[in-house]
Short mmCIF file of C-alpha atoms and ligand atoms in Angstrom, two decimals:
data_model
loop_
_atom_site.label_atom_id
_atom_site.label_comp_id
_atom_site.label_asym_id
_atom_site.label_seq_id
_atom_site.Cartn_x
_atom_site.Cartn_y
_atom_site.Cartn_z
CA MET A 1 88.05 78.12 103.00
CA THR A 2 85.87 78.42 106.08
CA ASP A 3 82.70 80.30 106.65
CA GLU A 4 84.65 83.02 108.57
CA ILE A 5 87.45 83.44 106.03
CA ARG A 6 84.78 83.74 103.30
CA LYS A 7 82.98 86.43 105.10
CA LEU A 8 86.25 88.37 105.64
CA LYS A 9 87.25 88.02 102.15
CA GLU A 10 83.71 89.41 100.97
CA TRP A 11 83.83 92.22 103.55
CA ILE A 12 87.79 93.02 102.35
CA ASP A 13 86.87 92.74 98.65
CA GLY A 14 83.68 95.25 99.06
CA SER A 15 85.86 97.80 100.94
CA SER A 16 87.98 100.87 99.97
CA ASN A 17 88.23 102.05 103.78
CA ILE A 18 89.54 99.34 105.91
CA VAL A 19 91.63 99.90 109.02
CA PHE A 20 94.11 97.59 110.80
CA PHE A 21 94.72 97.66 114.61
CA GLY A 22 97.38 95.29 115.46
CA GLY A 23 99.77 94.28 118.34
CA ALA A 24 102.53 91.85 119.25
CA GLY A 25 101.12 89.17 117.97
CA VAL A 26 101.54 90.41 114.36
CA SER A 27 105.28 89.77 114.71
CA THR A 28 105.51 86.72 116.61
CA GLU A 29 105.49 84.66 112.67
CA SER A 30 108.46 87.16 112.23
CA ASN A 31 110.12 85.36 115.60
CA ILE A 32 109.78 88.54 117.67
CA PRO A 33 108.16 87.20 120.87
CA ASP A 34 104.79 88.76 122.10
CA PHE A 35 104.13 89.51 125.87
CA ARG A 36 101.36 87.14 126.61
CA SER A 37 101.40 84.01 124.55
CA VAL A 38 102.70 80.42 126.17
CA ASP A 39 106.08 81.40 124.94
CA GLY A 40 105.89 85.00 125.39
CA LEU A 41 108.12 87.38 127.41
CA TYR A 42 105.88 86.82 130.21
CA ASN A 43 106.26 83.44 130.75
CA GLN A 44 110.41 83.67 130.36
CA GLN A 45 112.25 84.11 133.83
CA TYR A 46 113.53 87.55 134.53
CA ASP A 47 114.43 89.31 137.94
CA TYR A 48 111.50 91.83 136.97
CA PRO A 49 108.21 91.33 135.00
CA PRO A 50 108.71 92.85 131.26
CA GLU A 51 106.21 95.96 132.31
CA THR A 52 108.66 96.72 135.12
CA ILE A 53 111.69 96.93 132.99
CA LEU A 54 109.83 98.68 130.20
CA SER A 55 108.80 101.71 132.78
CA HIS A 56 110.15 104.80 132.62
CA THR A 57 111.12 104.97 136.30
CA PHE A 58 113.08 101.41 135.85
CA PHE A 59 114.64 102.96 132.80
CA MET A 60 115.83 105.86 134.69
CA ARG A 61 116.97 104.13 137.99
CA ASN A 62 118.52 100.95 136.16
CA PRO A 63 119.59 101.56 132.89
CA GLU A 64 121.70 98.67 132.69
CA GLU A 65 119.15 96.02 133.33
CA PHE A 66 116.82 97.87 130.93
CA TYR A 67 119.02 97.68 127.98
CA ARG A 68 120.12 94.18 128.69
CA PHE A 69 116.58 93.11 128.16
CA TYR A 70 115.83 95.78 125.59
CA LYS A 71 118.34 94.75 123.26
CA ASP A 72 117.98 91.02 123.81
CA LYS A 73 114.23 90.55 123.29
CA MET A 74 113.04 93.96 121.88
CA LEU A 75 115.63 94.81 119.52
CA ILE A 76 115.60 91.87 116.71
CA LEU A 77 117.00 93.70 113.90
CA ASP A 78 117.41 90.67 111.43
CA ALA A 79 113.35 90.00 111.62
CA LYS A 80 111.81 90.28 108.46
CA PRO A 81 108.01 91.00 107.83
CA ASN A 82 105.77 88.01 107.48
CA ALA A 83 102.55 87.56 105.00
CA ALA A 84 100.37 89.43 107.55
CA HIS A 85 102.73 92.70 107.13
CA TYR A 86 102.54 92.10 103.58
CA LYS A 87 99.31 91.87 103.01
CA LEU A 88 98.07 95.02 104.72
CA ALA A 89 100.93 96.78 102.49
CA GLU A 90 99.16 95.10 99.23
CA TRP A 91 95.89 96.28 100.63
CA GLU A 92 97.19 99.91 101.00
CA ARG A 93 98.66 100.00 97.71
CA GLN A 94 95.51 98.72 96.06
CA GLY A 95 93.53 101.38 97.67
CA LYS A 96 91.43 99.29 100.07
CA LEU A 97 93.29 100.08 103.30
CA GLN A 98 93.48 103.66 104.79
CA ALA A 99 95.65 102.95 107.78
CA VAL A 100 97.62 100.67 110.15
CA VAL A 101 97.61 101.45 113.80
CA THR A 102 99.96 99.60 115.63
CA GLN A 103 101.11 99.01 119.15
CA ASN A 104 104.52 97.31 117.55
CA ILE A 105 107.76 99.04 117.75
CA ASP A 106 109.74 96.71 115.63
CA GLY A 107 108.89 98.86 112.06
CA LEU A 108 108.12 95.65 110.52
CA HIS A 109 104.87 97.49 108.73
CA GLN A 110 107.18 99.96 107.08
CA ALA A 111 109.65 97.18 106.03
CA ALA A 112 106.87 95.42 104.29
CA GLY A 113 106.14 98.57 102.15
CA SER A 114 103.02 100.13 104.52
CA LYS A 115 103.07 104.01 104.29
CA ALA A 116 100.29 105.13 106.67
CA VAL A 117 101.41 103.69 110.09
CA TYR A 118 100.36 104.83 113.32
CA GLU A 119 102.93 103.90 115.72
CA LEU A 120 101.27 104.31 119.03
CA HIS A 121 104.22 103.19 121.13
CA GLY A 122 107.13 104.36 118.90
CA SER A 123 109.98 102.84 117.26
CA VAL A 124 113.00 100.91 117.98
CA HIS A 125 114.55 102.36 114.68
CA ARG A 126 114.78 105.76 116.24
CA ASN A 127 116.69 106.89 119.36
CA TYR A 128 117.87 109.98 120.84
CA CYS A 129 120.59 111.40 123.31
CA MET A 130 118.75 112.83 126.24
CA LYS A 131 121.24 115.80 126.67
CA CYS A 132 121.97 116.95 122.84
CA GLY A 133 119.03 115.48 121.28
CA LYS A 134 121.38 113.53 118.53
CA PHE A 135 119.46 110.79 116.79
CA PHE A 136 120.80 107.25 116.58
CA GLY A 137 120.02 103.83 114.33
CA PRO A 138 119.15 100.96 116.09
CA GLU A 139 122.44 99.36 115.04
CA TYR A 140 124.09 102.00 117.06
CA ILE A 141 122.29 100.74 120.23
CA LYS A 142 122.58 96.77 119.56
CA GLU A 143 126.17 97.33 119.11
CA ALA A 144 126.87 99.72 122.38
CA GLU A 145 128.53 97.89 125.51
CA GLY A 146 126.04 98.39 128.23
CA VAL A 147 124.11 101.76 128.27
CA PRO A 148 124.50 103.50 124.89
CA ARG A 149 125.92 106.82 125.19
CA CYS A 150 126.13 109.55 122.60
CA ASP A 151 129.39 110.15 120.82
CA ALA A 152 128.90 113.74 120.72
CA CYS A 153 128.40 114.60 124.39
CA GLY A 154 128.48 111.72 126.35
CA GLY A 155 124.39 111.72 127.23
CA MET A 156 122.69 108.98 127.69
CA ILE A 157 120.96 107.54 124.70
CA LYS A 158 116.91 106.81 125.05
CA PRO A 159 115.05 104.67 122.47
CA ASP A 160 111.92 106.60 121.12
CA VAL A 161 109.29 104.03 122.10
CA VAL A 162 106.69 105.02 125.00
CA LEU A 163 107.63 103.08 128.13
CA TYR A 164 104.71 102.43 131.01
CA GLU A 165 104.17 105.76 132.81
CA GLU A 166 104.90 107.83 129.58
CA GLY A 167 102.14 109.44 127.75
CA LEU A 168 101.27 108.77 123.75
CA ASP A 169 102.01 111.11 121.13
CA ASN A 170 99.00 113.60 120.71
CA ASP A 171 99.07 113.73 116.88
CA ILE A 172 99.63 110.31 116.54
CA ILE A 173 96.70 109.51 118.59
CA GLY A 174 94.62 112.11 116.83
CA GLY A 175 95.75 110.45 113.30
CA ALA A 176 94.74 106.97 114.53
CA VAL A 177 91.50 108.19 115.80
CA SER A 178 90.32 109.68 112.84
CA ALA A 179 91.19 106.81 110.72
CA ILE A 180 89.25 104.83 113.02
CA SER A 181 86.12 106.61 113.59
CA ARG A 182 86.23 106.83 109.45
CA ALA A 183 86.51 103.22 108.86
CA ASP A 184 84.30 100.88 107.05
CA VAL A 185 85.92 97.68 108.13
CA LEU A 186 88.46 97.57 111.11
CA ILE A 187 90.34 94.39 111.48
CA ILE A 188 91.81 94.17 114.96
CA GLY A 189 94.73 91.43 115.02
CA GLY A 190 97.47 89.95 117.49
CA THR A 191 96.65 91.85 120.34
CA SER A 192 95.30 91.03 124.01
CA LEU A 193 93.49 94.61 124.00
CA VAL A 194 94.39 94.70 127.57
CA VAL A 195 97.16 97.48 127.29
CA TYR A 196 95.71 100.99 127.51
CA PRO A 197 95.25 103.59 126.67
CA ALA A 198 96.16 101.93 123.05
CA ALA A 199 93.17 99.27 123.39
CA GLY A 200 90.68 101.60 124.07
CA LEU A 201 91.20 103.46 120.42
CA ILE A 202 88.98 101.01 119.18
CA ASP A 203 85.99 102.05 120.94
CA TYR A 204 86.04 104.92 118.03
CA TYR A 205 85.02 102.50 115.64
CA ARG A 206 81.08 103.30 114.11
CA GLY A 207 80.90 100.61 111.68
CA HIS A 208 79.44 97.37 111.97
CA LYS A 209 82.20 95.06 110.22
CA LEU A 210 84.56 95.11 113.30
CA VAL A 211 86.99 91.82 112.68
CA LEU A 212 89.21 90.23 115.57
CA VAL A 213 91.77 87.44 114.12
CA ASN A 214 93.49 86.38 117.56
CA LYS A 215 95.46 83.12 118.53
CA SER A 216 93.68 83.30 121.44
CA SER A 217 90.53 85.05 122.98
CA THR A 218 90.36 88.58 124.16
CA PRO A 219 88.00 90.45 126.30
CA ARG A 220 86.55 92.08 122.79
CA ASP A 221 85.37 88.91 121.14
CA ARG A 222 82.01 89.55 122.21
CA ALA A 223 81.83 93.05 120.94
CA ALA A 224 83.23 91.71 117.66
CA ASP A 225 80.86 91.03 114.40
CA LEU A 226 83.48 88.29 113.14
CA VAL A 227 85.95 86.54 115.23
CA ILE A 228 88.76 84.36 113.61
CA ASN A 229 90.87 82.12 116.21
CA GLY A 230 94.07 81.62 114.14
CA LYS A 231 97.53 82.63 113.49
CA ILE A 232 97.31 86.10 111.42
CA GLY A 233 99.93 85.28 109.12
CA GLU A 234 98.13 82.28 107.99
CA VAL A 235 94.62 83.92 108.02
CA PHE A 236 95.48 86.46 105.82
CA SER A 237 97.30 84.05 103.22
CA SER A 238 94.36 81.98 102.84
CA LEU A 239 92.43 85.00 101.79
CA GLY A 240 94.28 84.49 98.21
P1 NAD B 1 100.34 90.84 123.81
O1 NAD B 1 101.62 89.98 124.00
O2 NAD B 1 99.50 91.34 125.22
O3 NAD B 1 99.21 90.02 123.04
C1 NAD B 1 99.50 89.45 121.85
C2 NAD B 1 98.36 88.61 121.46
O4 NAD B 1 98.40 88.05 119.96
C3 NAD B 1 97.58 87.31 122.25
O5 NAD B 1 96.59 87.77 122.68
C4 NAD B 1 98.02 86.36 121.47
O6 NAD B 1 97.43 85.13 121.91
C5 NAD B 1 98.23 86.89 120.04
N1 NAD B 1 98.94 86.30 119.12
C6 NAD B 1 100.25 85.60 119.31
N2 NAD B 1 100.77 85.32 118.40
C7 NAD B 1 99.94 85.31 117.22
C8 NAD B 1 99.58 85.17 115.85
N3 NAD B 1 100.72 84.51 114.78
N4 NAD B 1 98.40 85.50 115.18
C9 NAD B 1 97.76 86.02 115.76
N5 NAD B 1 97.16 85.95 117.04
C10 NAD B 1 98.85 86.10 117.65
O7 NAD B 1 100.81 92.21 122.70
P2 NAD B 1 100.07 93.33 122.67
O8 NAD B 1 98.50 93.34 123.19
O9 NAD B 1 100.23 94.17 121.36
O10 NAD B 1 100.48 94.06 124.04
C11 NAD B 1 102.03 94.32 124.24
C12 NAD B 1 102.49 95.37 124.44
O11 NAD B 1 103.74 95.03 124.07
C13 NAD B 1 102.52 96.35 123.20
O12 NAD B 1 102.02 97.70 123.91
C14 NAD B 1 103.49 96.27 122.16
O13 NAD B 1 104.07 97.85 122.33
C15 NAD B 1 104.85 95.82 122.87
N6 NAD B 1 105.44 94.71 122.42
C16 NAD B 1 105.99 94.94 121.07
C17 NAD B 1 106.49 94.05 120.15
C18 NAD B 1 106.71 94.27 118.82
O14 NAD B 1 106.97 95.41 118.21
N7 NAD B 1 107.11 93.03 118.01
C19 NAD B 1 107.06 92.93 120.75
C20 NAD B 1 106.24 92.48 122.12
C21 NAD B 1 105.96 93.58 122.73
#
């Protein structure tokens, strides 16, 4: 066990108010690609960059292309939670962790058993008809040919995910801010911390045990009290 891991273990053992803030890197060990790793979606070849395809304007103007990318790269329904998701759920059951705040839309924290999850960017598991509001599960979207349409009224279906140019849900932000501002230990993991306003939420943390667990460096490394460079599933597993 390295000194850094030992310190993290000590902080976790001594806390009953941990909050976790995470991003796409939490799910790469579940084989869902992130955006900014070398094998992430930014480094694969598409006609447009992912942030363009995943924008509100693009969705409205070019839903066929949006859904081609979305179904192929974001809707990975056979993905299973990894050691990081399971460890966070275990800490919650033990009364140590109060909330997971995630930028992910894959639902893997809930699949691992976490209950208090603030999904800042929504979820691929919820989809609704833009005309009549009928809800649909993710399988309906995955199996639809081309653009999924409502089986009741024929309207276009939109995933309940926050696209670029769209605002975040105020209640979810409120819950996340409240949890972060009361946290004793804030663990940030698997995120490049460059997507705003989500990344700005960590500024509400007021404690002195800010931990960053990431494969690569982030703009906030210097502000952290503890930085662990590594794969989050492996790091959490090594805590015992
Ligand atoms: P990002 O792709 O910008 O950054 C991911 C970060 O995680 C990188 O710094 C990378 O080095 C690190 N990382 C990758 N694998 C890791 C691992 N195993 N352990 C530790 N660190 C690891 O992701 P972001 O900051 O979340 O921002 C991208 C946006 O894209 C988010 O808004 C998110 O909603 C969305 N997104 C979500 C998913 C998902 O739901 N799984 C997947 C791709 C993108």
